[in-house]
Short mmCIF file of C-alpha atoms and ligand atoms in Angstrom, two decimals:
data_model
loop_
_atom_site.label_atom_id
_atom_site.label_comp_id
_atom_site.label_asym_id
_atom_site.label_seq_id
_atom_site.Cartn_x
_atom_site.Cartn_y
_atom_site.Cartn_z
CA UNK A 1 0.00 0.00 0.00
CA UNK A 2 1.16 3.53 -0.80
CA UNK A 3 0.32 6.84 0.78
CA UNK A 4 0.67 8.54 -2.58
CA UNK A 5 0.99 7.28 -6.14
CA UNK A 6 1.94 9.67 -8.94
CA UNK A 7 1.03 8.17 -12.30
CA UNK A 8 1.69 8.93 -15.99
CA UNK A 9 4.60 11.23 -15.24
CA UNK A 10 8.03 11.67 -16.80
CA UNK A 11 10.60 11.16 -14.05
CA UNK A 12 14.04 12.78 -13.89
CA UNK A 13 16.28 10.17 -12.27
CA UNK A 14 20.04 10.10 -11.79
CA UNK A 15 20.18 7.80 -14.84
CA UNK A 16 18.11 10.00 -17.15
CA UNK A 17 14.42 10.43 -17.89
CA UNK A 18 11.93 7.63 -17.41
CA UNK A 19 8.99 8.54 -19.67
CA UNK A 20 5.43 7.84 -18.57
CA UNK A 21 6.26 6.18 -15.26
CA UNK A 22 4.80 6.16 -11.77
CA UNK A 23 6.26 7.05 -8.37
CA UNK A 24 5.05 5.20 -5.30
CA UNK A 25 5.51 6.96 -1.96
CA UNK A 26 5.06 5.61 1.52
CA UNK A 27 5.76 7.16 4.90
CA UNK A 28 7.63 10.11 3.34
CA UNK A 29 9.95 8.00 1.15
CA UNK A 30 9.96 6.92 -2.48
CA UNK A 31 9.33 3.18 -2.39
CA UNK A 32 9.53 2.58 -6.14
CA UNK A 33 9.64 4.16 -9.58
CA UNK A 34 7.82 1.84 -11.90
CA UNK A 35 6.14 1.60 -15.28
CA UNK A 36 2.53 2.71 -15.53
CA UNK A 37 1.54 -0.93 -16.22
CA UNK A 38 3.30 -2.13 -13.07
CA UNK A 39 1.69 0.68 -11.10
CA UNK A 40 -1.84 -0.14 -12.21
CA UNK A 41 -2.07 -2.90 -9.60
CA UNK A 42 -1.10 -0.43 -6.84
CA UNK A 43 -3.71 2.12 -7.82
CA UNK A 44 -6.66 0.67 -5.96
CA UNK A 45 -4.77 0.39 -2.68
CA UNK A 46 -3.07 3.83 -2.79
CA UNK A 47 -4.48 6.37 -0.34
CA UNK A 48 -4.06 9.18 -2.88
CA UNK A 49 -3.41 9.10 -6.62
CA UNK A 50 -2.07 12.09 -8.58
CA UNK A 51 -2.23 12.00 -12.35
CA UNK A 52 1.06 13.51 -13.55
CA UNK A 53 0.19 13.58 -17.24
CA UNK A 54 2.02 16.31 -19.14
CA UNK A 55 4.37 16.91 -16.22
CA UNK A 56 7.98 16.24 -15.36
CA UNK A 57 8.81 14.99 -11.86
CA UNK A 58 12.13 16.29 -10.52
CA UNK A 59 13.70 16.43 -7.07
CA UNK A 60 12.80 19.58 -5.12
CA UNK A 61 15.45 22.28 -5.09
CA UNK A 62 17.53 22.77 -1.94
CA UNK A 63 18.19 26.37 -0.95
CA UNK A 64 21.22 26.13 1.33
CA UNK A 65 21.39 29.76 2.44
CA UNK A 66 18.53 32.10 3.25
CA UNK A 67 17.41 34.80 5.64
CA UNK A 68 13.87 34.05 4.73
CA UNK A 69 11.89 36.60 6.71
CA UNK A 70 14.04 39.29 5.09
CA UNK A 71 11.72 38.99 2.12
CA UNK A 72 9.91 41.72 4.03
CA UNK A 73 12.78 44.02 2.98
CA UNK A 74 13.16 43.05 -0.64
CA UNK A 75 13.43 46.03 -2.96
CA UNK A 76 13.71 48.25 0.12
CA UNK A 77 17.32 49.33 -0.46
CA UNK A 78 19.39 48.19 -3.41
CA UNK A 79 22.57 48.88 -5.35
CA UNK A 80 24.77 49.09 -2.24
CA UNK A 81 27.78 47.07 -1.13
CA UNK A 82 27.26 44.59 1.70
CA UNK A 83 28.44 46.72 4.65
CA UNK A 84 26.67 49.89 3.52
CA UNK A 85 23.50 47.92 2.78
CA UNK A 86 23.58 46.32 6.27
CA UNK A 87 24.56 49.41 8.24
CA UNK A 88 22.42 52.08 6.59
CA UNK A 89 19.36 50.13 5.50
CA UNK A 90 18.93 46.66 6.91
CA UNK A 91 20.09 46.70 10.53
CA UNK A 92 18.05 49.83 11.46
CA UNK A 93 14.93 48.34 9.84
CA UNK A 94 15.44 44.89 11.37
CA UNK A 95 15.38 46.56 14.77
CA UNK A 96 11.63 47.08 14.21
CA UNK A 97 10.92 43.35 13.63
CA UNK A 98 8.84 41.24 15.97
CA UNK A 99 7.42 37.69 16.02
CA UNK A 100 4.34 38.70 14.06
CA UNK A 101 6.28 40.19 11.16
CA UNK A 102 8.72 37.29 11.13
CA UNK A 103 5.79 34.87 11.01
CA UNK A 104 4.36 36.42 7.88
CA UNK A 105 7.76 37.18 6.36
CA UNK A 106 8.59 33.47 6.75
CA UNK A 107 5.24 32.42 5.28
CA UNK A 108 5.90 34.73 2.35
CA UNK A 109 9.28 33.14 1.73
CA UNK A 110 7.89 29.61 2.03
CA UNK A 111 5.01 30.43 -0.33
CA UNK A 112 7.53 31.79 -2.82
CA UNK A 113 9.75 28.73 -2.48
CA UNK A 114 6.98 26.14 -2.80
CA UNK A 115 5.72 28.02 -5.85
CA UNK A 116 9.18 27.99 -7.47
CA UNK A 117 10.09 24.35 -6.85
CA UNK A 118 12.10 24.60 -3.63
CA UNK A 119 11.37 22.00 -0.96
CA UNK A 120 14.17 22.60 1.57
CA UNK A 121 15.78 25.77 2.87
CA UNK A 122 18.59 26.47 5.30
CA UNK A 123 17.95 29.67 7.20
CA UNK A 124 19.90 31.98 9.47
CA UNK A 125 17.93 34.68 11.19
CA UNK A 126 16.26 35.56 14.48
CA UNK A 127 12.83 34.91 16.05
CA UNK A 128 13.69 31.38 14.90
CA UNK A 129 11.19 29.62 17.15
CA UNK A 130 8.49 31.42 15.17
CA UNK A 131 10.17 30.37 11.93
CA UNK A 132 10.20 26.75 13.15
CA UNK A 133 6.46 26.93 13.94
CA UNK A 134 5.74 28.21 10.43
CA UNK A 135 7.92 25.45 8.95
CA UNK A 136 6.03 22.89 11.02
CA UNK A 137 2.62 24.20 9.87
CA UNK A 138 3.45 24.67 6.19
CA UNK A 139 5.14 21.28 5.77
CA UNK A 140 8.34 22.45 4.05
CA UNK A 141 11.75 21.04 5.07
CA UNK A 142 14.20 23.39 6.82
CA UNK A 143 17.54 23.58 8.56
CA UNK A 144 17.39 26.47 11.01
CA UNK A 145 20.08 28.46 12.76
CA UNK A 146 19.71 31.43 15.06
CA UNK A 147 21.95 34.21 13.75
CA UNK A 148 24.58 34.90 16.44
CA UNK A 149 26.35 38.26 16.50
CA UNK A 150 28.91 38.67 19.27
CA UNK A 151 28.91 42.45 18.85
CA UNK A 152 25.17 42.66 19.58
CA UNK A 153 23.90 43.62 23.06
CA UNK A 154 21.84 40.40 23.00
CA UNK A 155 24.82 38.19 22.09
CA UNK A 156 24.60 35.87 25.10
CA UNK A 157 20.82 35.66 24.96
CA UNK A 158 21.11 34.64 21.30
CA UNK A 159 23.31 31.69 22.32
CA UNK A 160 20.66 30.56 24.79
CA UNK A 161 18.00 30.88 22.07
CA UNK A 162 20.05 28.85 19.59
CA UNK A 163 20.57 26.13 22.19
CA UNK A 164 16.83 26.10 23.01
CA UNK A 165 16.01 25.98 19.30
CA UNK A 166 18.31 22.97 18.94
CA UNK A 167 16.85 21.13 21.93
CA UNK A 168 13.26 21.81 20.85
CA UNK A 169 13.41 21.27 17.09
CA UNK A 170 16.50 19.33 15.98
CA UNK A 171 15.27 16.09 14.40
CA UNK A 172 11.59 17.11 14.40
CA UNK A 173 9.32 14.98 12.18
CA UNK A 174 12.01 12.57 10.97
CA UNK A 175 14.50 15.38 10.29
CA UNK A 176 12.01 17.61 8.47
CA UNK A 177 13.52 20.26 10.74
CA UNK A 178 17.17 20.29 11.77
CA UNK A 179 19.07 22.93 13.70
CA UNK A 180 22.58 24.35 13.40
CA UNK A 181 24.37 27.06 15.37
CA UNK A 182 24.56 30.29 13.38
CA UNK A 183 27.58 32.49 14.18
CA UNK A 184 26.87 35.28 11.71
CA UNK A 185 30.30 36.22 10.32
CA UNK A 186 33.89 36.99 11.33
CA UNK A 187 33.12 40.73 11.32
CA UNK A 188 30.26 40.32 13.84
CA UNK A 189 31.78 37.56 16.00
CA UNK A 190 34.96 38.34 17.98
CA UNK A 191 37.15 35.36 18.92
CA UNK A 192 36.00 35.26 22.55
CA UNK A 193 32.41 34.92 21.38
CA UNK A 194 33.29 32.27 18.80
CA UNK A 195 34.91 30.28 21.60
CA UNK A 196 31.53 30.23 23.37
CA UNK A 197 29.84 29.11 20.14
CA UNK A 198 32.38 26.31 19.70
CA UNK A 199 31.92 25.18 23.32
CA UNK A 200 28.16 25.09 22.77
CA UNK A 201 28.58 23.10 19.55
CA UNK A 202 30.50 20.47 21.54
CA UNK A 203 27.83 20.41 24.29
CA UNK A 204 25.03 19.86 21.77
CA UNK A 205 26.99 18.01 19.08
CA UNK A 206 25.67 20.69 16.71
CA UNK A 207 26.89 21.74 13.27
CA UNK A 208 27.70 25.31 12.24
CA UNK A 209 26.25 27.67 9.63
CA UNK A 210 28.33 30.82 9.07
CA UNK A 211 29.07 33.47 6.46
CA UNK A 212 32.75 33.15 5.57
CA UNK A 213 35.09 35.01 3.23
CA UNK A 214 32.24 36.84 1.53
CA UNK A 215 34.02 40.09 0.64
CA UNK A 216 37.58 41.24 0.03
CA UNK A 217 37.23 43.72 2.90
CA UNK A 218 36.29 40.97 5.36
CA UNK A 219 39.34 38.91 4.41
CA UNK A 220 41.68 41.91 4.60
CA UNK A 221 40.42 42.84 8.08
CA UNK A 222 40.83 39.31 9.45
CA UNK A 223 44.30 39.01 7.90
CA UNK A 224 45.25 42.35 9.45
CA UNK A 225 43.98 41.31 12.90
CA UNK A 226 45.19 37.69 13.02
CA UNK A 227 47.70 37.18 10.21
CA UNK A 228 45.41 34.48 8.83
CA UNK A 229 42.55 34.25 6.34
CA UNK A 230 39.06 33.86 7.85
CA UNK A 231 39.02 30.14 6.95
CA UNK A 232 42.47 29.50 8.42
CA UNK A 233 41.60 31.53 11.50
CA UNK A 234 38.31 29.65 12.10
CA UNK A 235 40.17 26.40 11.64
CA UNK A 236 42.73 27.46 14.25
CA UNK A 237 39.97 28.42 16.68
CA UNK A 238 38.51 24.91 16.30
CA UNK A 239 35.25 25.86 14.58
CA UNK A 240 35.47 23.06 12.01
CA UNK A 241 35.51 20.09 14.40
CA UNK A 242 32.03 18.87 13.37
CA UNK A 243 30.11 19.80 10.18
CA UNK A 244 30.18 23.33 8.80
CA UNK A 245 28.05 25.06 6.21
CA UNK A 246 30.00 28.09 5.02
CA UNK A 247 28.06 30.66 3.04
CA UNK A 248 29.81 32.44 0.14
CA UNK A 249 33.55 31.59 0.36
CA UNK A 250 34.15 34.05 -2.49
CA UNK A 251 37.68 35.03 -1.51
CA UNK A 252 39.48 31.82 -0.60
CA UNK A 253 43.04 30.69 -1.17
CA UNK A 254 44.28 27.28 -2.24
CA UNK A 255 45.25 26.58 1.37
CA UNK A 256 41.75 27.62 2.51
CA UNK A 257 40.22 25.13 0.10
CA UNK A 258 42.52 22.38 1.38
CA UNK A 259 41.36 23.09 4.94
CA UNK A 260 37.73 23.04 3.81
CA UNK A 261 38.11 19.74 1.96
CA UNK A 262 39.89 18.11 4.86
CA UNK A 263 37.50 19.33 7.57
CA UNK A 264 34.09 18.74 6.01
CA UNK A 265 33.33 22.40 5.35
CA UNK A 266 30.53 22.51 2.77
CA UNK A 267 29.82 25.65 0.80
CA UNK A 268 26.58 27.51 0.15
CA UNK A 269 27.32 29.26 -3.14
CA UNK A 270 25.06 32.29 -3.70
CA UNK A 271 26.01 33.54 -7.15
CA UNK A 272 23.26 36.12 -7.56
CA UNK A 273 23.84 37.71 -4.16
CA UNK A 274 27.59 37.84 -4.81
CA UNK A 275 27.01 39.53 -8.14
CA UNK A 276 24.46 42.04 -6.89
CA UNK A 277 26.42 43.06 -3.78
CA UNK A 278 29.54 43.35 -5.95
CA UNK A 279 31.33 40.81 -3.75
CA UNK A 280 32.99 38.77 -6.50
CA UNK A 281 32.77 35.26 -7.96
CA UNK A 282 33.66 32.23 -5.84
CA UNK A 283 36.09 29.68 -7.35
CA UNK A 284 33.47 26.91 -7.42
CA UNK A 285 34.93 24.57 -10.09
CA UNK A 286 38.21 24.70 -8.17
CA UNK A 287 36.40 23.74 -4.94
CA UNK A 288 34.54 20.88 -6.59
CA UNK A 289 37.78 19.51 -8.04
CA UNK A 290 39.21 19.47 -4.51
CA UNK A 291 36.23 17.39 -3.33
CA UNK A 292 34.43 20.13 -1.40
CA UNK A 293 30.63 19.73 -1.26
CA UNK A 294 28.98 22.77 -2.85
CA UNK A 295 25.28 23.60 -2.69
CA UNK A 296 23.44 26.65 -3.94
CA UNK A 297 21.58 29.36 -2.08
CA UNK A 298 19.73 32.55 -2.76
CA UNK A 299 20.96 34.47 0.31
CA UNK A 300 17.44 35.77 0.08
CA UNK A 301 15.15 37.03 -0.06
CA UNK A 302 16.60 40.45 0.47
CA UNK A 303 20.15 40.87 -0.73
CA UNK A 304 19.22 39.33 -4.08
CA UNK A 305 15.48 40.09 -3.81
CA UNK A 306 14.08 36.62 -4.39
CA UNK A 307 14.33 32.99 -3.35
CA UNK A 308 14.25 31.56 -6.86
CA UNK A 309 16.61 28.60 -6.93
CA UNK A 310 16.27 27.88 -10.63
CA UNK A 311 17.92 31.25 -11.24
CA UNK A 312 20.85 30.19 -9.03
CA UNK A 313 21.18 26.87 -10.85
CA UNK A 314 21.29 28.73 -14.18
CA UNK A 315 23.83 31.23 -12.88
CA UNK A 316 26.02 28.45 -11.48
CA UNK A 317 25.94 26.80 -14.89
CA UNK A 318 26.81 29.97 -16.81
CA UNK A 319 28.86 32.29 -14.61
CA UNK A 320 31.87 30.02 -14.19
CA UNK A 321 32.05 29.26 -17.90
CA UNK A 322 32.59 32.97 -18.54
CA UNK A 323 35.02 33.43 -15.65
CA UNK A 324 37.23 30.56 -16.78
CA UNK A 325 36.56 30.86 -20.55
CA UNK A 326 35.60 27.19 -20.35
CA UNK A 327 32.16 25.95 -21.45
CA UNK A 328 32.71 22.79 -19.40
CA UNK A 329 33.56 24.66 -16.17
CA UNK A 330 30.17 23.71 -14.61
CA UNK A 331 28.15 21.46 -16.94
CA UNK A 332 24.33 21.38 -16.66
CA UNK A 333 24.32 18.15 -14.65
CA UNK A 334 26.81 19.53 -12.12
CA UNK A 335 24.80 22.74 -11.68
CA UNK A 336 21.61 20.73 -11.24
CA UNK A 337 23.29 18.49 -8.66
CA UNK A 338 24.46 21.57 -6.76
CA UNK A 339 20.85 22.73 -6.58
CA UNK A 340 19.64 19.32 -5.41
CA UNK A 341 21.68 16.38 -4.15
CA UNK A 342 24.88 18.26 -3.33
CA UNK A 343 22.89 20.91 -1.46
CA UNK A 344 21.21 18.09 0.46
CA UNK A 345 24.63 16.67 1.43
CA UNK A 346 25.76 20.14 2.49
CA UNK A 347 22.83 20.09 4.94
CA UNK A 348 23.64 16.58 6.16
CA UNK A 349 20.92 14.70 4.24
CA UNK A 350 22.25 11.68 2.39
CA UNK A 351 18.89 10.39 1.14
CA UNK A 352 17.55 13.57 -0.43
CA UNK A 353 17.85 15.38 -3.77
CA UNK A 354 17.49 12.44 -6.16
CA UNK A 355 14.36 10.64 -7.31
CA UNK A 356 15.20 7.03 -6.46
CA UNK A 357 13.92 4.23 -4.30
CA UNK A 358 14.75 4.84 -0.64
CA UNK A 359 15.13 8.59 -1.04
CA UNK A 360 12.95 11.14 0.72
CA UNK A 361 9.87 12.04 -1.30
CA UNK A 362 10.52 15.76 -1.88
CA UNK A 363 9.28 16.11 -5.45
CA UNK A 364 8.26 18.88 -7.82
CA UNK A 365 6.03 18.29 -10.84
CA UNK A 366 6.80 20.81 -13.58
CA UNK A 367 4.21 21.72 -16.18
CA UNK A 368 6.06 21.21 -19.45
CA UNK A 369 3.36 22.57 -21.75
CA UNK A 370 4.98 26.01 -22.21
CA UNK A 371 6.54 27.01 -25.54
CA UNK A 372 9.92 27.29 -23.79
CA UNK A 373 9.76 23.51 -23.21
CA UNK A 374 9.64 22.79 -26.95
CA UNK A 375 11.29 20.84 -28.46
CA UNK A 376 12.14 18.33 -25.73
CA UNK A 377 15.58 17.00 -26.63
CA UNK A 378 16.90 17.04 -23.09
CA UNK A 379 14.79 17.70 -19.99
CA UNK A 380 17.77 18.21 -17.68
CA UNK A 381 19.19 20.89 -19.97
CA UNK A 382 15.69 22.40 -20.15
CA UNK A 383 15.50 22.67 -16.35
CA UNK A 384 18.93 24.27 -16.16
CA UNK A 385 18.84 26.52 -19.22
CA UNK A 386 15.26 27.19 -20.32
CA UNK A 387 12.66 26.32 -17.68
CA UNK A 388 10.83 28.94 -15.67
CA UNK A 389 10.42 28.36 -11.94
CA UNK A 390 6.72 29.25 -12.31
CA UNK A 391 6.41 26.00 -14.27
CA UNK A 392 6.37 24.27 -10.86
CA UNK A 393 2.81 22.98 -10.70
CA UNK A 394 2.74 20.59 -7.77
CA UNK A 395 5.15 20.48 -4.82
CA UNK A 396 5.55 17.55 -2.45
CA UNK A 397 7.62 17.42 0.74
CA UNK A 398 8.11 14.25 2.77
CA UNK A 399 5.38 12.63 0.70
CA UNK A 400 2.81 15.33 1.48
CA UNK A 401 1.32 17.48 -1.27
CA UNK A 402 1.85 21.14 -0.25
CA UNK A 403 0.95 22.73 -3.60
CA UNK A 404 -1.41 21.12 -6.09
CA UNK A 405 -2.07 22.59 -9.53
CA UNK A 406 -0.47 25.85 -8.31
CA UNK A 407 -2.72 26.11 -5.27
CA UNK A 408 -0.94 26.23 -1.91
CA UNK A 409 -2.66 23.83 0.46
CA UNK A 410 -1.03 24.83 3.75
CA UNK A 411 -0.88 28.63 3.41
CA UNK A 412 -3.84 31.03 3.34
CA UNK A 413 -2.58 33.23 0.53
CA UNK A 414 -5.27 35.87 0.81
CA UNK A 415 -4.56 36.47 4.48
CA UNK A 416 -0.83 36.41 3.79
CA UNK A 417 -1.17 39.13 1.15
CA UNK A 418 -3.14 41.32 3.57
CA UNK A 419 -0.53 40.85 6.31
CA UNK A 420 2.36 41.70 3.97
CA UNK A 421 0.53 44.87 2.89
CA UNK A 422 0.29 45.86 6.57
CA UNK A 423 3.99 45.13 7.09
CA UNK A 424 4.91 47.19 4.05
CA UNK A 425 3.07 50.20 5.51
CA UNK A 426 4.68 49.67 8.90
CA UNK A 427 8.27 49.46 7.61
CA UNK A 428 8.06 52.60 5.48
CA UNK A 429 6.45 54.61 8.27
ZN1 LIG B 1 23.58 35.49 4.05
#
């Protein structure tokens, strides 16, 4: 018996497309991918049957780096470098946030992600207990970290909150929610504070999510203060003892990359954010050739204004070709893997991001009827180079249908729109 059976669908597997197949799902996992004929016997016993005719089933996209409630501030202040953007626009506005705004800002981000084919996100922000509640209610998968800034007056309280978040939510619903510690960045976390974070990570056996080596200025300041790059300095402090998700890593040396490869430091590559904030282009093909796990993120939805992962996949596939004058620098399959299975690994999931038996049933059905899907020589290339994220028609997380025929089933969109209107008026006042 299956909880859910998707029939008559083209399935993107790791070994290519299986045309007109069926996917059987039980207890949140894919139990088999089979021919429509084989599936016909399962139909009568399945609790729910979805006809996938005219659609392409693909693994949900994994957004490895977000500040999701910051969608409230998208298009609020743009065309600034990171530090100016933070100091003059974002930090003063964030000071006006509360649980209510974070609740609807998070719902907004989740609605946007489910609508654009993303089924997992890894977030660093505050009011994270509220974020976790919204994740629980909406059914999406998330890895949450409380942003920790040692320079903030609430620095020690934030550590307590991150520890509480971990104890309350880590492992929730068969790992639908996981928790990391979120030291924000070298420029907001002095060494003495990082030592407290590291001690807490040992107490809880928790992984780390941190912005590292994002801008030239950050690297120069750390080198000036310590004689070491941010990566080498964090390594020396002992931050990398467990698992680390490092966002950006734009300005890294060969030695940095060796440290990362050796100490299980995975990268959240956010190409659009790095371009828009004029931070630079991370040496991703070089990292991959050293065996570093690289996922993709939007760093959104504020610094790059959206949480559209298909855009990041496309940028990953194109940007590095131009930088290295090499059309094979990141082939379509590698970019797609970064947006799916490699991102999953970066978040510690080893049974997510591929449509195969035994993998978690986080699945997106794309409507392939648009003109931009014709002709259909290669569906993987279409997803990477020509699809539109609005083609996502049905979104499934842990075997549960969260969006069906473009209708969100766990979010009241009308109410959400009204609440975001209210927030908009509040933040400009
Ligand atoms: Zn970020």
